[in-house]
Amino acid sequence: MEREKGINVEEWLFKILRPLEFVSKNNFANLPKTKGLEKALNFLISNTPEELKEIKKELLELCTNLEKIPLEEKKERIIKMLDLLSSLKSSISERENSFGLEENNKSFVKYQEIPENKISLETYLRYKELLKKPVQFLKGVGSRIAKKLAKKNIHTLEDLLFFLPRDYEDRRRVTSIGDLKEGQRVVVFGEVLKSGTAHFYKRKIFYAYITDGTGFLTLKWFNFNENVWRKLLKPGKNFYAIGEVSRFGRDLEIIHPGLIEEGDEEKLATEIGHIVPVYSSIEGVSEKYFRKIMKSAVEEYGDYLNSCIPTEILRRKKLYPLNIAIKNLHFLDSSEDIILLKREESIYHKSLAFDEFFFLELALGLRKGRIKRDKGISFNTESKLIDEFIKKLPFELTSAQKRVIEEIKKDMRSDLPMNRLLQGDVGYGKTIVAFIAALIAIENGYQVALMAPTEILAEQHYYNFRQYTQIMGIRAALLTGGIPPSKKREIYHGLSTGFIKFVIGTHALFQEKVEFKKLGLVIIDEQHRFGVLQRAALREKAKGVVPDTLVMTATPIPRTLALTIYGDLDLSIINEMPKGRKPIITKLFLEHNKRKAYEETKKELKKGHQAYVILPLIEESEKMDLKAVTTYGEYLQKEVFPEYKVGILHGKMSSYEKEKIMHAFKRNEIHVLVSTTVVEVGVDVPNATVMIIEHAERFGLSQLHQLRGRVGRSEYQSYCFLIAYKISMESDAFKRLQILCQTNDGFKIAEEDLKLRGPGEFLGTKQSGYLEFRRANIVKDYQILLWAREEAFKLIEKDPELKNYPILKEELMRRWEERLKLSEVA
């Protein structure tokens, strides 16, 4: 095959794969930071060798507008390019000699049928004990190295086996020195011609010239022990050198290469001739030595990692058991696809993710099954109070609200406890639905408790629900930590005698002094902050019966999270905007043109409407350069809105002050309300049509969407103006805020937010521990999560108590008992 004179296929492949592999490494961690990728790729594609015309066309299509498309689409295109190029590369490498290996013409290892996994509970428990052994007792570790490993949270043999490679290096073949190219990471073999010290910019270096007959290469060290190096690198000795090729003048060199002397069979066996794992560096332990430690751990103890997921499930999904997956992630077959490994998409990565998700879903399935077997309250849902309440409403319920009310009624009629998640976008009327559920319980002679994660949210729920309880003549109370002791005693008495029918509060509702006469319904506002663990605590207050539970969330939760955090709940979604409302128009302003946002706001104020201005922090003393509410409020009053009344609201005010300000705003006595995020949830002022959010770049997408939902609560057109500071139009922050300008769909926004920030940050620290996985990623591995859920729930259906799977049950308790309070369940 004749090749273009300019560049050969192998050289071109190397050059184009380098930027693509760089941006796709570690789940695309480098992609958002990389500038000019499209330009670089277009240049490389324009130099595609003549014989690859077909692939050139496909690559150009995939590269078109790469910088302009959303991040997720960009990732998909890069994956397609990598797949195209890797299949081309593997077909070329089939024709080339490999080092000490049989030629392999496949780019991946075919799924091997796994044997039946049969061990006794006794053997399983013995394996677990062995894996709990401190790592210092492993050959080659000892107490000194064990202390260094402890800094990486490696204390036991099990911890060590789960310390997975962060990357992989292809050392399957030795490259001739004559074929080396700058930027390549290679293995070369050569004889030392000359070695010694030299001075380089006033710094002493050690160098060695080597050759393999096809060319010359310089090896350099800046940190060295001269006596050791002179003895080691004597002229005439043969070495393998491993590292990245760079250029110095006209010469190619490798700085600080890894060296293996010819004849050192033990090192050659682990370091060369195959794909080599690369681990996060451990201070004081060389990478080579750590691989040696890992090799002995995997060989001696790898097979003891046995989670005993039934073999037929793994075969169905063509996945491997834990022990095989872990062993292969550390020491791989040479025919594996290096690109899949680098992207953490190999069959072994998938098997490990499935293993983690399977036990989470098994735990949730077990909880759900157990809840369904508890004795609940069978309510009479034919309610005069509901009919009376609906007649008093100044608007009609949407068909989505009516559908969800029917789902809730069906649950409440049943003698099994309700355990339902009520999802709905901001302003779609979840509060009314929750209140209708409360009316059913109250009419049946029971009490209702609503629990919120913070005092501010509890207060807001109280003000919102109070407008309904007052219409219906129902006695309601607010119980938080900040309420005076005398008032608290009054509330405790009202709850224990049944005088108070509806109580709204925080964790204060858990306290021992709180006794209900007859608790029948628990409504929990999770706000992503609460978690599974608190749900049982309030239910215990119901003395002998299991009350119904309705969980509400302020902003929509992506489906991925709904299946994990709330996987044990039934789901109801209100997906219809109240009649007559118009979608909110959202615009993004940068600092230089923010005055336009305030000019547009004035136009709305002239029509008699009102506006919110939201700021992220309260005190001037905060380190970040943010405008404090009080000073900014005064500035707006004097300079921007002198003819209107500006009010100020922040978290440090007392409940009384806050309520006074909110009432004045509701009555249109205040025209512009400057506030911190305390208005985030539940404040309802239909006449407010503008929401200005200063320093929008500091908020998460879901939080911005929630704030935006404070306007657009009437038939008037509403606006949300996002003002961002110190961000460029190319920045990720700008692209993130653009998402809000493009859509009003809270579910889409939540999905994007989750992709951008990851589950830990999205949920806030309190819950991220609950979703800590060793390898699985609920966004990237969503398909695997669905497989795991399907298989786990099928198994629970077949065997609700896992009586036929004692090892599985034992492993489940070991992993999830603490996090999911499974002891209450099984």
Coordinates of N, CA, C and O in Angstrom, one line a residue, residues 561-631:
L561 N -31.2 9.7 40.5 CA -31.2 9.8 41.9 C -32.4 9.2 42.5 O -32.4 8.6 43.6
A562 N -33.6 9.4 41.9 CA -34.8 8.9 42.4 C -34.7 7.4 42.6 O -35.3 6.8 43.5
L563 N -34.0 6.7 41.7 CA -33.8 5.3 41.8 C -32.8 4.8 42.9 O -32.8 3.7 43.2
T564 N -32.0 5.8 43.3 CA -31.0 5.4 44.3 C -31.5 5.9 45.7 O -31.8 5.1 46.6
I565 N -31.6 7.2 45.9 CA -31.9 7.7 47.2 C -33.4 7.3 47.6 O -33.6 7.0 48.7
Y566 N -34.3 7.4 46.6 CA -35.7 7.1 46.9 C -36.1 5.8 46.3 O -37.3 5.7 46.0
G567 N -35.2 4.9 46.1 CA -35.6 3.7 45.4 C -36.6 2.8 46.1 O -37.2 1.9 45.5
D568 N -36.8 3.1 47.4 CA -37.8 2.3 48.1 C -39.2 2.9 48.2 O -40.1 2.4 48.8
L569 N -39.4 4.0 47.4 CA -40.7 4.7 47.5 C -41.4 4.6 46.1 O -40.8 4.4 45.1
D570 N -42.7 4.7 46.1 CA -43.5 4.7 44.9 C -43.5 6.2 44.4 O -43.4 7.1 45.3
L571 N -43.5 6.4 43.1 CA -43.3 7.8 42.6 C -44.6 8.4 42.0 O -45.3 7.7 41.2
S572 N -44.9 9.6 42.4 CA -46.0 10.4 41.8 C -45.4 11.7 41.2 O -44.7 12.3 42.0
I573 N -45.7 12.0 40.0 CA -45.1 13.2 39.4 C -46.3 14.1 38.9 O -47.1 13.7 38.2
I574 N -46.2 15.4 39.4 CA -47.1 16.4 38.9 C -46.4 17.1 37.8 O -45.4 17.8 38.0
N575 N -46.8 16.9 36.5 CA -46.0 17.3 35.4 C -46.8 18.3 34.5 O -46.7 18.4 33.3
E576 N -47.7 19.1 35.2 CA -48.5 20.0 34.4 C -48.6 21.4 35.1 O -48.8 21.4 36.3
M577 N -48.3 22.4 34.3 CA -48.3 23.8 34.9 C -49.8 24.2 35.1 O -50.6 23.9 34.3
P578 N -50.1 24.9 36.3 CA -51.4 25.4 36.5 C -51.9 26.3 35.3 O -51.1 26.9 34.6
K579 N -53.2 26.2 35.0 CA -53.8 26.8 33.8 C -53.6 28.3 33.8 O -53.6 28.9 34.9
G580 N -53.4 28.9 32.6 CA -53.2 30.3 32.5 C -51.9 30.9 32.8 O -51.6 32.1 32.7
R581 N -51.0 30.0 33.2 CA -49.6 30.5 33.5 C -48.7 30.5 32.3 O -48.8 29.6 31.5
K582 N -47.9 31.5 32.2 CA -47.0 31.6 31.0 C -45.6 31.2 31.5 O -45.1 31.5 32.6
P583 N -44.8 30.5 30.6 CA -43.4 30.1 30.9 C -42.6 31.4 31.2 O -42.8 32.4 30.6
I584 N -41.7 31.3 32.2 CA -40.9 32.5 32.6 C -39.8 32.7 31.5 O -39.2 31.7 31.1
I585 N -39.6 33.9 31.2 CA -38.5 34.3 30.2 C -37.3 34.6 31.1 O -37.3 35.4 32.0
T586 N -36.2 33.8 30.7 CA -35.0 34.0 31.5 C -33.9 34.6 30.6 O -33.7 34.1 29.5
K587 N -33.2 35.6 31.1 CA -32.1 36.2 30.4 C -30.8 36.3 31.3 O -30.9 36.5 32.5
L588 N -29.7 36.1 30.6 CA -28.4 36.2 31.3 C -27.7 37.5 31.0 O -27.5 37.8 29.8
F589 N -27.3 38.2 32.0 CA -26.5 39.5 31.8 C -25.1 39.3 32.5 O -25.0 38.8 33.6
L590 N -24.1 39.9 31.8 CA -22.8 39.9 32.4 C -22.7 41.3 33.1 O -23.5 42.2 32.8
E591 N -21.7 41.4 33.9 CA -21.5 42.6 34.8 C -21.6 43.9 34.0 O -22.3 44.9 34.4
H592 N -21.0 44.0 32.8 CA -21.0 45.2 32.0 C -22.3 45.7 31.5 O -22.5 46.9 31.2
N593 N -23.3 44.7 31.3 CA -24.6 45.2 30.9 C -25.8 45.0 31.8 O -26.9 44.9 31.5
K594 N -25.4 44.8 33.1 CA -26.4 44.5 34.1 C -27.5 45.6 34.3 O -28.6 45.3 34.7
R595 N -27.1 46.8 33.9 CA -28.0 47.9 34.1 C -29.3 47.7 33.3 O -30.4 48.1 33.6
K596 N -29.1 47.0 32.1 CA -30.3 46.6 31.3 C -31.3 45.8 32.1 O -32.5 45.9 31.9
A597 N -30.8 44.9 32.9 CA -31.7 44.1 33.7 C -32.6 44.9 34.6 O -33.8 44.7 34.8
Y598 N -31.9 46.0 35.2 CA -32.7 46.8 36.2 C -33.6 47.8 35.4 O -34.7 48.1 35.9
E599 N -33.2 48.1 34.2 CA -34.1 49.0 33.3 C -35.4 48.2 33.0 O -36.5 48.7 33.0
E600 N -35.2 46.9 32.6 CA -36.4 46.1 32.3 C -37.3 45.9 33.5 O -38.5 45.8 33.4
T601 N -36.6 45.8 34.7 CA -37.4 45.6 36.0 C -38.3 46.8 36.2 O -39.4 46.7 36.6
K602 N -37.7 48.0 35.9 CA -38.5 49.3 36.2 C -39.7 49.3 35.3 O -40.8 49.7 35.8
K603 N -39.6 48.7 34.1 CA -40.8 48.7 33.2 C -41.9 47.9 33.9 O -43.1 48.2 33.8
E604 N -41.5 46.8 34.5 CA -42.5 45.9 35.2 C -43.1 46.6 36.4 O -44.3 46.5 36.7
L605 N -42.2 47.3 37.2 CA -42.7 48.1 38.4 C -43.7 49.1 38.0 O -44.7 49.4 38.7
K606 N -43.5 49.8 36.8 CA -44.4 50.8 36.3 C -45.8 50.2 36.1 O -46.8 50.9 36.2
K607 N -45.9 48.9 35.7 CA -47.2 48.3 35.5 C -47.9 47.9 36.8 O -48.9 47.3 36.8
G608 N -47.2 48.2 37.9 CA -47.8 47.9 39.2 C -47.3 46.5 39.8 O -47.8 46.0 40.8
H609 N -46.4 45.8 39.1 CA -45.9 44.6 39.5 C -44.7 44.7 40.5 O -44.3 45.8 40.8
Q610 N -44.2 43.6 41.0 CA -43.2 43.7 42.1 C -42.0 42.8 41.6 O -42.1 42.0 40.7
A611 N -40.9 43.0 42.4 CA -39.6 42.3 42.0 C -38.9 41.8 43.2 O -38.9 42.4 44.3
Y612 N -38.2 40.7 43.0 CA -37.2 40.2 44.0 C -35.8 40.5 43.5 O -35.5 40.4 42.3
V613 N -34.9 40.8 44.4 CA -33.4 40.8 44.1 C -32.8 39.9 45.0 O -32.8 40.1 46.3
I614 N -32.1 38.8 44.5 CA -31.5 37.8 45.4 C -30.0 37.9 45.4 O -29.4 38.1 44.4
L615 N -29.5 37.9 46.6 CA -28.0 37.9 46.8 C -27.5 36.7 47.5 O -28.3 36.1 48.4
P616 N -26.3 36.2 47.3 CA -25.9 35.0 47.9 C -25.5 35.0 49.4 O -25.6 34.0 50.1
L617 N -24.9 36.1 49.9 CA -24.5 36.1 51.3 C -25.0 37.2 52.1 O -25.5 38.2 51.6
I618 N -24.9 37.1 53.4 CA -25.5 38.1 54.3 C -24.6 39.2 54.8 O -24.8 40.3 54.7
E619 N -23.4 38.8 55.3 CA -22.6 39.7 56.0 C -21.5 40.3 55.1 O -20.9 39.6 54.3
E620 N -21.1 41.6 55.4 CA -20.1 42.3 54.6 C -18.8 41.6 54.9 O -17.9 41.6 54.0
S621 N -18.6 41.0 56.0 CA -17.3 40.4 56.4 C -17.0 39.1 55.7 O -15.9 38.6 55.8
E622 N -17.9 38.6 54.9 CA -17.6 37.4 54.1 C -16.4 37.6 53.2 O -16.3 38.7 52.6
K623 N -15.5 36.6 53.1 CA -14.3 36.8 52.4 C -14.5 37.1 50.9 O -13.9 37.9 50.3
M624 N -15.5 36.4 50.3 CA -15.8 36.6 48.9 C -16.3 38.0 48.7 O -17.0 38.6 49.5
D625 N -16.0 38.6 47.5 CA -16.4 39.9 47.2 C -17.9 39.9 46.8 O -18.3 40.1 45.7
L626 N -18.8 39.7 47.8 CA -20.2 39.7 47.5 C -20.9 40.9 48.1 O -20.5 41.3 49.2
K627 N -22.0 41.3 47.5 CA -22.7 42.5 48.0 C -23.6 42.1 49.2 O -24.5 41.3 49.0
A628 N -23.4 42.7 50.3 CA -24.2 42.4 51.5 C -25.6 42.9 51.2 O -25.8 43.9 50.6
V629 N -26.6 42.2 51.8 CA -28.0 42.5 51.6 C -28.3 44.0 52.0 O -28.9 44.7 51.3
T630 N -27.9 44.3 53.2 CA -28.2 45.6 53.8 C -27.7 46.7 52.9 O -28.4 47.7 52.5
T631 N -26.3 46.7 52.6 CA -25.7 47.8 51.9 C -26.3 47.8 50.5 O -26.6 48.9 50.0

